[in-house]
Short mmCIF file of C-alpha atoms in Angstrom, two decimals:
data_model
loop_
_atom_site.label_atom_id
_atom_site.label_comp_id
_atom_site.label_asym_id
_atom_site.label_seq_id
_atom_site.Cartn_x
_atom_site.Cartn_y
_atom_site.Cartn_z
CA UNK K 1 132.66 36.31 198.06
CA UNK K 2 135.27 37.05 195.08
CA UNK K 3 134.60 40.05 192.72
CA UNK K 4 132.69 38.45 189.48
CA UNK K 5 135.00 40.82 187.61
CA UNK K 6 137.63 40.49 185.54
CA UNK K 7 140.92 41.52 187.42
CA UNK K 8 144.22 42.08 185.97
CA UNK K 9 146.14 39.25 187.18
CA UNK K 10 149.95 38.71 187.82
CA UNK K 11 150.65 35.63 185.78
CA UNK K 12 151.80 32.31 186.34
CA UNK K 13 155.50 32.15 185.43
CA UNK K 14 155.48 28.34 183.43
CA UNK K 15 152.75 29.32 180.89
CA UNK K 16 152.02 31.87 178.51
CA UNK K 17 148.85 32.41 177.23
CA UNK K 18 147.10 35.00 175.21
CA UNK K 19 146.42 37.72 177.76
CA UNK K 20 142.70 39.64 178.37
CA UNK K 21 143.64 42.41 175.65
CA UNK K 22 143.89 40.03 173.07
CA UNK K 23 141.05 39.34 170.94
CA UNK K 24 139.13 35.94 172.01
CA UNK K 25 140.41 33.60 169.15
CA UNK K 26 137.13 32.25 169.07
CA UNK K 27 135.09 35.02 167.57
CA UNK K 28 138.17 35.74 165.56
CA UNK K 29 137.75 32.52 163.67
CA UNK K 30 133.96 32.76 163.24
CA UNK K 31 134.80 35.97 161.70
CA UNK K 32 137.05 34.51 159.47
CA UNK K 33 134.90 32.23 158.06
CA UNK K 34 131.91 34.57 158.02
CA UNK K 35 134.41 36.59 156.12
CA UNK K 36 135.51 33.27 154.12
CA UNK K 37 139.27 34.17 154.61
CA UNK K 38 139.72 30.59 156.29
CA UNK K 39 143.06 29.62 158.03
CA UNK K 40 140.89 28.10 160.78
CA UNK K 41 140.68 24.17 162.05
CA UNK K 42 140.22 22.44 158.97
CA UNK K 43 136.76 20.87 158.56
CA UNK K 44 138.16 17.24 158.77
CA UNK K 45 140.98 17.91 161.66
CA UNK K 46 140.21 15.87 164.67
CA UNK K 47 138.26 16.85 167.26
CA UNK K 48 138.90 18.37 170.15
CA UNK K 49 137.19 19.14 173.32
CA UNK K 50 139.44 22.53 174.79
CA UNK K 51 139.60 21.33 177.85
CA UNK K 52 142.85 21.72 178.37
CA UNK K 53 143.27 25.19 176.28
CA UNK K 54 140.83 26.48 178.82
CA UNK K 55 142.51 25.16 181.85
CA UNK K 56 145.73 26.45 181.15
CA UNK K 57 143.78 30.04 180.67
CA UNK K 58 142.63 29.46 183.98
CA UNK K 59 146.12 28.53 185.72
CA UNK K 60 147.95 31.70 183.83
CA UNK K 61 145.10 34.10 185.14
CA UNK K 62 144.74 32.70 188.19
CA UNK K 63 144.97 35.34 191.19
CA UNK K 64 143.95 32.49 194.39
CA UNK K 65 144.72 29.20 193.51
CA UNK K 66 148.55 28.44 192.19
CA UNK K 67 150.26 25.36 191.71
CA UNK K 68 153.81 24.44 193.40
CA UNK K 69 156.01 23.16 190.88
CA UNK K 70 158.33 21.74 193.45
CA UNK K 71 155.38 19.93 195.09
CA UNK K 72 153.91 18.67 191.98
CA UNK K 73 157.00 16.84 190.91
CA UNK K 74 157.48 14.77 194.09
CA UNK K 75 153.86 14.53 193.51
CA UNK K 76 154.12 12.90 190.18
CA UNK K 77 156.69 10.39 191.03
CA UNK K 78 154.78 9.36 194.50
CA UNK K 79 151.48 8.98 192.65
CA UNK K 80 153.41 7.12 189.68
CA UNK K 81 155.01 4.24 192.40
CA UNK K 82 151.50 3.96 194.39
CA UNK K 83 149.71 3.40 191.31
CA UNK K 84 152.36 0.97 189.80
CA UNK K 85 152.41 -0.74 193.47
CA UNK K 86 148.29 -1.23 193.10
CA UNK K 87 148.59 -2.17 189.57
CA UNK K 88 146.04 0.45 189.06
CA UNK K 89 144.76 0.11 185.39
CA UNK K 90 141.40 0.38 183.67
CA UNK K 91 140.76 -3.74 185.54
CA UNK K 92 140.42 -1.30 188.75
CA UNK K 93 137.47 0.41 187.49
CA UNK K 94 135.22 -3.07 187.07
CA UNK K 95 136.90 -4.05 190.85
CA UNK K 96 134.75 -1.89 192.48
CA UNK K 97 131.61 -3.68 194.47
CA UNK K 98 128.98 -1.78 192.68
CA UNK K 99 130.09 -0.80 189.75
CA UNK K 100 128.64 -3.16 186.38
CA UNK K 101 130.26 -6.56 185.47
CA UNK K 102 128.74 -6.91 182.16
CA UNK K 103 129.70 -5.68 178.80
CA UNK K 104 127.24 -4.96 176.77
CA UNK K 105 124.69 -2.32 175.75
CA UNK K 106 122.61 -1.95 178.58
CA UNK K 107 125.64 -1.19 180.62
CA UNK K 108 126.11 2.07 178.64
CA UNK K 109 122.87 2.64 179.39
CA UNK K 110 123.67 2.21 182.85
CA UNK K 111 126.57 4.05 182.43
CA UNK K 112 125.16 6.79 180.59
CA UNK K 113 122.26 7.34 183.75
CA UNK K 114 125.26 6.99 186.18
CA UNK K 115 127.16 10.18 184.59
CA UNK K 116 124.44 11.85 183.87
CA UNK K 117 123.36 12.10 187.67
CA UNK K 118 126.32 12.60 189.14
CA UNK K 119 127.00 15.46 190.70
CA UNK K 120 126.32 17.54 194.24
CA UNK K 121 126.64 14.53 196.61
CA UNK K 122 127.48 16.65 199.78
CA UNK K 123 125.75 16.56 203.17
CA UNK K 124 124.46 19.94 204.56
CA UNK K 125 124.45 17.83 207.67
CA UNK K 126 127.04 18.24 210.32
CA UNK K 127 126.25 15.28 212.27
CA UNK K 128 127.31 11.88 210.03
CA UNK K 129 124.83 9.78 211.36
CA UNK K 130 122.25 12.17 209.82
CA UNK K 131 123.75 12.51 206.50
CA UNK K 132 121.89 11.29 202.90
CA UNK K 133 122.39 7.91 202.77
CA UNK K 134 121.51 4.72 200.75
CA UNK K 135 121.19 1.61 202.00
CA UNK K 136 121.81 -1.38 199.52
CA UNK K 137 122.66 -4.95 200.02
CA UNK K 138 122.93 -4.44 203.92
CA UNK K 139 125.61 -1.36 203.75
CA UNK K 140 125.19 2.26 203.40
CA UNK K 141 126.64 4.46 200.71
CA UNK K 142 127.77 8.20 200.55
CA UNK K 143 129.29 10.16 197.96
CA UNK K 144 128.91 8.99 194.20
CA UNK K 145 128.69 5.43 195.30
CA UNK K 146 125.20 6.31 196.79
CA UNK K 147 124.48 7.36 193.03
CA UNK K 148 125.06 3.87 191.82
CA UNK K 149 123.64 1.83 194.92
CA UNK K 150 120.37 3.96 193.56
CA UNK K 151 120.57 2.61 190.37
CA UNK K 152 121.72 -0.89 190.70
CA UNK K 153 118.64 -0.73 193.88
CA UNK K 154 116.05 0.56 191.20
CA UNK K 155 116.76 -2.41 188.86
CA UNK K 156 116.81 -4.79 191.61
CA UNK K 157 112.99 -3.54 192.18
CA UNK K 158 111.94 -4.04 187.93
CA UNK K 159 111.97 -0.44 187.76
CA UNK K 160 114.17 0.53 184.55
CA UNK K 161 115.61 3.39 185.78
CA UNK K 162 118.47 3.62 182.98
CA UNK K 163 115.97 3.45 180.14
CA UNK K 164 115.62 6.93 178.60
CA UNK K 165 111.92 5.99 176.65
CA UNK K 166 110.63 5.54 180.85
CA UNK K 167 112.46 8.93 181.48
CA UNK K 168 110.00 10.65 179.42
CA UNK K 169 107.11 8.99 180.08
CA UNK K 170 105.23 11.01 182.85
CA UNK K 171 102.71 8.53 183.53
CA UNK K 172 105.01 6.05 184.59
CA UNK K 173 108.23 7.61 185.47
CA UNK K 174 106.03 9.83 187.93
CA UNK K 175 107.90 12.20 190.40
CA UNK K 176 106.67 10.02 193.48
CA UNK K 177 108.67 7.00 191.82
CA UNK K 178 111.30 8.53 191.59
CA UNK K 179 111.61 9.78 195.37
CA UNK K 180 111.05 6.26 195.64
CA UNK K 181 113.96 5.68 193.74
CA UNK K 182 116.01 8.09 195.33
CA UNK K 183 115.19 7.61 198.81
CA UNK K 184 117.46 8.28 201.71
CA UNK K 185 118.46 5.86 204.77
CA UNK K 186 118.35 8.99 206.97
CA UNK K 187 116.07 11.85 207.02
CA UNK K 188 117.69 14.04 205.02
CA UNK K 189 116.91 13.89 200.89
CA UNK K 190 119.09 13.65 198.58
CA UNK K 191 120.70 17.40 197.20
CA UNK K 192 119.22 18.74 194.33
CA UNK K 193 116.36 15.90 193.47
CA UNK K 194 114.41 18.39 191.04
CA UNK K 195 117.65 19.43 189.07
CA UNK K 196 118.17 15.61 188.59
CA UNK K 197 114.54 14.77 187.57
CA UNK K 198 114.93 17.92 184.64
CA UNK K 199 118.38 16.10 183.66
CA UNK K 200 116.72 12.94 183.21
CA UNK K 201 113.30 14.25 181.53
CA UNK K 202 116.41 16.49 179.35
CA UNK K 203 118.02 13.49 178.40
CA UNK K 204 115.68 11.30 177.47
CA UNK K 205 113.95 13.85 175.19
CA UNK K 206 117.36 14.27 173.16
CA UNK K 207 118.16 10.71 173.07
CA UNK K 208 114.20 9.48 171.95
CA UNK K 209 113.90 12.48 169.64
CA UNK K 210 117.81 12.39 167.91
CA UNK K 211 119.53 9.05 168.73
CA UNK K 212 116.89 6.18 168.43
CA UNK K 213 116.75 6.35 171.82
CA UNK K 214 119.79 4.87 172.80
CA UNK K 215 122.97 5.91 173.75
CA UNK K 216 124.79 4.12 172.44
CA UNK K 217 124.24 5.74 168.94
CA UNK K 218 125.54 8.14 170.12
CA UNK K 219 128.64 6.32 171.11
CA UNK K 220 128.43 5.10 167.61
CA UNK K 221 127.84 8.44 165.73
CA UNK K 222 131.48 9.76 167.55
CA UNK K 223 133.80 7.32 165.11
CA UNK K 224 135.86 6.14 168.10
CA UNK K 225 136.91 9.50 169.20
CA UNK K 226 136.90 10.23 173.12
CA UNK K 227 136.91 13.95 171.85
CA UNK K 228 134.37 13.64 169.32
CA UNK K 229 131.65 11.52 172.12
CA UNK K 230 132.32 14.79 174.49
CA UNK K 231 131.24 17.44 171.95
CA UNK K 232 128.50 15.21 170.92
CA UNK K 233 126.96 15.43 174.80
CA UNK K 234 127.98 18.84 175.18
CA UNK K 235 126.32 20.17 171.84
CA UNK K 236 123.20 18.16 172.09
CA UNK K 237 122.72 17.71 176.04
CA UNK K 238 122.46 21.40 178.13
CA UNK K 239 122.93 19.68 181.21
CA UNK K 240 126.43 18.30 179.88
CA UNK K 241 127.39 21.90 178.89
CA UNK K 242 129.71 22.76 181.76
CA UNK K 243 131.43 25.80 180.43
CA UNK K 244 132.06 29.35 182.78
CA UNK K 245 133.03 32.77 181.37
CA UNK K 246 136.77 33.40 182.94
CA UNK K 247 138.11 37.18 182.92
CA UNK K 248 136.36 37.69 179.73
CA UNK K 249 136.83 34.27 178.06
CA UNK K 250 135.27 31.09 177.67
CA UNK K 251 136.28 28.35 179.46
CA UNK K 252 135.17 24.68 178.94
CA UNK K 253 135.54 21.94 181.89
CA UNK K 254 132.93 19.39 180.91
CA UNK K 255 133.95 17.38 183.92
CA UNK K 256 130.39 14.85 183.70
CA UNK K 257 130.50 14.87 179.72
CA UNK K 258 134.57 13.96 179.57
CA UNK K 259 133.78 11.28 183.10
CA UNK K 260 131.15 9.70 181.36
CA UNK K 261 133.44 9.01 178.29
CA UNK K 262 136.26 7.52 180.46
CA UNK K 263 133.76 5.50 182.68
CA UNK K 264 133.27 3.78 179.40
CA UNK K 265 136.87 3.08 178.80
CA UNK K 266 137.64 2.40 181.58
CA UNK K 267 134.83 -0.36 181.86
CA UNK K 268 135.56 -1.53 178.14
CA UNK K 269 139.21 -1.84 179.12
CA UNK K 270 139.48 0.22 175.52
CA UNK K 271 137.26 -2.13 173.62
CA UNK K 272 133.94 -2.74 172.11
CA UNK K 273 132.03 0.89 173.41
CA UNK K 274 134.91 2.03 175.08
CA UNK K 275 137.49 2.09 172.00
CA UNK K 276 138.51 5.75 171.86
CA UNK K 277 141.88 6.09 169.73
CA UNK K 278 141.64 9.78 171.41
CA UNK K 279 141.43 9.00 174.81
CA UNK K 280 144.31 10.97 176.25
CA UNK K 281 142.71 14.30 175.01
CA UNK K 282 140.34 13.14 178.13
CA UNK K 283 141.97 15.81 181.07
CA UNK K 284 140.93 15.23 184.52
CA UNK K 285 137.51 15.48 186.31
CA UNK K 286 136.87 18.93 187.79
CA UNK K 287 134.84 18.90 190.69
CA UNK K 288 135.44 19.18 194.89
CA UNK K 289 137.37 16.26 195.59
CA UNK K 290 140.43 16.04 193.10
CA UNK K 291 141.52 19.99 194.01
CA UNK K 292 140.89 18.50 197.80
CA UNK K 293 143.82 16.02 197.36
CA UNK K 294 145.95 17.96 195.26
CA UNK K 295 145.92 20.37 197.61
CA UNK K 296 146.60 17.64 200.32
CA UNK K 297 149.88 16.67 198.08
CA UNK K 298 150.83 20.87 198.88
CA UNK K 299 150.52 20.73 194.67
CA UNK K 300 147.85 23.28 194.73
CA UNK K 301 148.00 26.38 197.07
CA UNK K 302 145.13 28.87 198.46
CA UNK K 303 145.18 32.62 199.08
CA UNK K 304 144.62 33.03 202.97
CA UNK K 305 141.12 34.57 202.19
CA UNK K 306 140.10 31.52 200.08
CA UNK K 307 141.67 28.81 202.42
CA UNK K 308 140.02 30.32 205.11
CA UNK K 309 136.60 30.30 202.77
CA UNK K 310 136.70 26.68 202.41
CA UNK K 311 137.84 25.49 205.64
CA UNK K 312 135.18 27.20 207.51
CA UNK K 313 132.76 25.10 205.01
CA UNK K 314 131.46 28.41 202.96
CA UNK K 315 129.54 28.01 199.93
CA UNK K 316 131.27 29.31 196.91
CA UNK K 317 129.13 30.37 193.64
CA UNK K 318 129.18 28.42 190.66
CA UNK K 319 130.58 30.40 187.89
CA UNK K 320 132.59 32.55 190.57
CA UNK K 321 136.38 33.69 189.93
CA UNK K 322 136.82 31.33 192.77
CA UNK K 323 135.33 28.28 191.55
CA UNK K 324 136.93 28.83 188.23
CA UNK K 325 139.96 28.68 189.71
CA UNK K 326 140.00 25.75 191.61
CA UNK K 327 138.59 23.75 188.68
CA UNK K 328 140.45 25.08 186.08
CA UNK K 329 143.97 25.10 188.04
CA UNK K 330 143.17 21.20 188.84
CA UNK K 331 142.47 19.97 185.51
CA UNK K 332 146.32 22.08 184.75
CA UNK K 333 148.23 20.45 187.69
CA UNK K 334 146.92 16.87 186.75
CA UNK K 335 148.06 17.64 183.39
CA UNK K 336 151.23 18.82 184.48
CA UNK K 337 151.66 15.61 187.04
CA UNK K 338 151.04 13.35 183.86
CA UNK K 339 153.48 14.95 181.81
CA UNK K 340 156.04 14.86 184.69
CA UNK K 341 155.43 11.10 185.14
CA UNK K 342 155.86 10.83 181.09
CA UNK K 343 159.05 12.41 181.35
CA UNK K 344 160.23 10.18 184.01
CA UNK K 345 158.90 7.02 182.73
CA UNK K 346 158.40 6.92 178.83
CA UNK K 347 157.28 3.31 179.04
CA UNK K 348 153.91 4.49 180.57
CA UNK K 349 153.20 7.03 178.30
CA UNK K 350 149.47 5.36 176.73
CA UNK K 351 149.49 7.71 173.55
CA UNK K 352 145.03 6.49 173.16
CA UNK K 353 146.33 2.89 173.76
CA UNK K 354 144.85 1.16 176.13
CA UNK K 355 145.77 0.76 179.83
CA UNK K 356 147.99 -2.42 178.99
CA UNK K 357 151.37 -3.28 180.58
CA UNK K 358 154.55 -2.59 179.16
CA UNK K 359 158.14 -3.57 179.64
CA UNK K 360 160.12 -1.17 182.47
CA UNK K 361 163.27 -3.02 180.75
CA UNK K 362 162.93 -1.26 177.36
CA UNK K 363 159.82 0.92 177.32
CA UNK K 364 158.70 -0.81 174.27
CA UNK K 365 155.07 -2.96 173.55
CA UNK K 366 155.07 -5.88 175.83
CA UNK K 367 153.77 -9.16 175.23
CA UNK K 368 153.12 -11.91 177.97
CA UNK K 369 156.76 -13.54 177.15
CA UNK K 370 159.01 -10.33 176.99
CA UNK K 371 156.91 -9.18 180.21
CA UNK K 372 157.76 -12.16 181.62
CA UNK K 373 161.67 -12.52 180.79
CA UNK K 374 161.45 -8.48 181.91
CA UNK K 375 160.14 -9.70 185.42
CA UNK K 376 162.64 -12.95 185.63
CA UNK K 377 165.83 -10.97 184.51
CA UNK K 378 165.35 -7.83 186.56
CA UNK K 379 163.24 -8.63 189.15
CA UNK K 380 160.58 -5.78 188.18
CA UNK K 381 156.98 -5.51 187.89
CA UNK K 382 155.73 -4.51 184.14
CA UNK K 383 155.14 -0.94 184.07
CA UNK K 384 150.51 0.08 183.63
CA UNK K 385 150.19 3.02 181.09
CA UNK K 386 149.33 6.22 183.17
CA UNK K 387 147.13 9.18 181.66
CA UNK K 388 144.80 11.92 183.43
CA UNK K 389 141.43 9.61 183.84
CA UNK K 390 143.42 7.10 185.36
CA UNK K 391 145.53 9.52 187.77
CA UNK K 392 142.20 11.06 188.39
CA UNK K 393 140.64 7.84 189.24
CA UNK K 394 143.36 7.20 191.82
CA UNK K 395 143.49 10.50 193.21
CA UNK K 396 139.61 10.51 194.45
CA UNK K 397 140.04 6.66 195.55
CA UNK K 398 142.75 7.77 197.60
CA UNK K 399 140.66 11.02 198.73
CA UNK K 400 137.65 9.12 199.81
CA UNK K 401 139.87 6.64 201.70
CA UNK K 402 141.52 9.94 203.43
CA UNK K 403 138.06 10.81 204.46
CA UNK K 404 137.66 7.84 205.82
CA UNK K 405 140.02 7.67 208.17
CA UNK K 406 139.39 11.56 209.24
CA UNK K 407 142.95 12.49 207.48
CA UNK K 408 141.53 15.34 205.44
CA UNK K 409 144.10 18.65 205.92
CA UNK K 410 141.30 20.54 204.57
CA UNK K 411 137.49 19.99 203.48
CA UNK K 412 136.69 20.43 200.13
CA UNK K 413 135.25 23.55 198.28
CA UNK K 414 131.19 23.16 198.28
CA UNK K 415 129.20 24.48 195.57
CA UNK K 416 125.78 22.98 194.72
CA UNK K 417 125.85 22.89 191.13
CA UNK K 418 124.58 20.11 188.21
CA UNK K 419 128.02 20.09 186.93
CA UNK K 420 129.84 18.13 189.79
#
C-alpha cells in the first residue's frame, strides 16, 4: 500500500498551486476573522463548494496518477461529437428504464434516497453468475441500477422506502425489512448493508429534526444555488461529508452530495426543484468508474506499481495517497476536457443555463425557428450545452456499456467506502 505520508512531490507542469510550505489558506482566514482583520469571502459572496480548488491540489501534488494533455484533447473533441451524435442532454437522464417519470415532490424524495445510498456496488465475487443482484420487472440489475430497481421494487410492495419519518421509525422500518428490501437474486448480499441502514437512520434524523422532514426544504432553503444545496448536505448530513486530508491539506470531493444535486437537474431539465443558476460549479462525480474510462481514453496515466495494484483487483484504502489521487486527478481532467470542448465550441458553453440547444451557425440563444433555418441552411444538427455532470453522465454510460461487452483495458480501483 502507498505511504499515508506526505511526500514531496514533483509537480504537474499546467498548474500552480500553493505548495505544502505554505500556510493552509483555510486556517489563515479563520484567523483573520478571529483576529477581525477581514479580507476574507465576503459574507454575501456566492457559494461555493471547493471542489474544484481541491482537485486541482490533488492533480499538482500528485506523485501516481497524471493526466496526458495530448490525450485529453483528442479526448475532449471525441467525447464532444459522440455526445452531440446522441443528443445527450439532461432528456437522457429521464430516458433511462428505471429512473422516475414524474415531477414532483415525492420524486426528490426518491431522488434524495437514491443518492443517498449510492455507493460500493462492487461484487467480491469472481464468478458473474454469483454476483449481488436484483431482480425487478423480469431482468436483473448490477451496479447503481440495482440501487434504484430496490427502490422503485420497495414501492411497488407499499413499503415507503423514500420517506425519511419511516427511516426513523424502528418499529416499522425494522432491520429484517429492510434485508427484505435489499435482497439479492443470488446468494451473495448486498456490500455494506449496515453502513446503508446508519445513512438512512442519519438522514432521516436530520431531515425530521431540521427540515420538516422533507427534502425538499432543503432544496428550498439553498435559494437556487447548486453550490449552496451541496454545502447544505455536507454541513448538516456526515454521511455526505466526503472530504480526505491530502499532503497536509484538506481536500473536498463530495461526489454523492454534488450527484445528488445534478440528479435533480438533470431530472428537472433545470426547472421547478432542479433550477440551480450555479450549476456549472457542479465538477464531476469521483468514484471507480469515471477514472476507469478516463484512463481507457489514455487521459489519465498510472505509476507501474499502482497499475499493477488495480489490475490485479487490490483493495486500496479510503483516504490513501492513492485513492486521493485517482479521485482528485479525475474530477481535474473532466474539468480540463470541459474547458477544452468550451474552447473549441463556444456555442455549448451552458454558463448555469440549462441543457438547451443552441445554434452551431452563430453560437448565440436558439429558438425553434433560428434552430431550424440553422439546420435547413447548413445542414447541421443544433449544438446541446456540455458541462462536467453531463460529460460525467456520458462517460459512466459509456463505461458500463464497455463492461458489457468485456472491453474494459483495465478494472477499476476498488475501495469499499460510503462515499462512492
Amino acid at each position: 500500500m502507498p505511504s499515508r505520508d506526505p511526500i514531496p512531490a514533483q509537480k504537474n507542469e499546467q498548474v500552480e498551486v500553493n505548495s505544502d510550505d505554505e500556510a493552509d489558506p483555510e486556517l489563515v482566514e479563520l484567523l483573520r476573522q478571529h483576529l477581525g482583520l477581514g479580507g476574507g469571502q465576503a459574507k454575501n459572496a456566492p457559494p461555493e463548494t471547493r471542489v474544484l480548488e481541491g482537485a486541482q491540489y490533488v492533480f499538482d501534488n500528485a506523485i501516481d496518477v497524471a493526466v496526458s494533455r495530448e490525450f485529453t484533447k483528442e479526448a475532449a473533441e471525441t467525447i464532444w461529437r459522440m455526445m452531440q451524435k446522441k443528443e445527450y442532454s439532461t432528456q437522457t437522464w429521464s430516458e433511462h428504464e428505471l429512473h422516475p417519470q414524474t415531477k414532483d415532490e415525492s420524486t426528490v424524495d426518491f431522488i434524495f434516497a437514491m443518492d443517498l445510498l449510492n455507493f460500493s456496488f462492487f461484487s467480491d465475487e469472481e464468478e458473474e453468475p454469483k454476483r449481488f443482484c436484483v431482480e425487478y420487472r423480469g431482468k436483473c440489475w448490477t451496479g447503481y441500477w440495482s440501487l434504484v430497481a430496490i427502490l422503485r421494487r420497495a414501492l411497488d410492495e407499499d413499503i415507503p422506502i423514500t420517506t425519511p419519518d419511516f427511516w426513523v421509525d424502528e418499529d416499522k422500518c425494522t432491520e429484517e425489512l429492510l434485508k427484505h428490501v435489499f435482497r439479492s437474486a443470488t446468494d451473495e448480499e448486498i456490500p455494506m448493508f449496515k453502513e446503508r441502514v446508519q445513512c438512512l437512520r442519519e438522514a432521516g434524523e436530520v431531515l425530521c429534526g431540521e427540515f420538516g422532514g422533507s427534502f425538499a426544504n432543503c432544496v428550498d432553503s439553498a435559494n437556487f444555488s447548486a453550490a449552496g444545496l451541496v454545502n447544505i448536505l455536507t454541513e448538516n448530513f456526515s454521511c455526505f461529508r466526503d472530504e480526505a486530508i491530502f499532503h497536509g491539506k484538506r481536500v473536498r470531493l463530495y461526489k454523492r452530495a454534488q450527484i445528488l444535486v445534478a440528479d435533480l437537474w438533470a431530472c428537472f431539465n433545470g426547472e421547478n426543484f432542479g433550477e440551480f443558476h450555479d450549476i456549472d460549479k457542479i465538477t464531476m462525480f469521483a468514484d471507480y468508474r469515471i477514472p476507469q474510462m478516463l484512463h481507457q481514453l489514455n487521459c489519465i496515466r498510472y505509476a507501474p506499481k499502482l497499475d499493477s495494484h488495480i489490475r490485479d483487483r487490490k483493495p486500496i484504502e479510503p483516504g490513501s495517497n492513492w485513492e486521493i489521487e485517482l479521485r482528485g486527478t479525475s474530477i481535474w481532467c473532466v474539468e480540463l476536457i470541459k474547458r477544452e470542448i468550451e474552447r473549441r465550441h463556444p456555442e455549448v458553453k451552458m454558463g448555469g443555463k440549462k441543457a438547451s440547444a443552441k445554434s452551431l451557425e452563430n453560437g448565440g440563444e436558439a429558438t425553434e425557428d433560428t434552430e431550424a433555418k440553422a439546420v435547413a441552411e447548413t445542414g447541421q444538427r443544433k449544438a446541446y450545452g456540455i458541462n462536467a455532470i453531463l460529460i460525467d453522465f456520458f462517460l459512466y454510460d459509456t463505461m458500463k456499456s464497455l463492461e458489457a461487452e468485456n472491453n474494459e483495458s483495465i478494472p477499476h480501483h476498488r475501495t469499499r467506502s460510503i462515499w462512492y
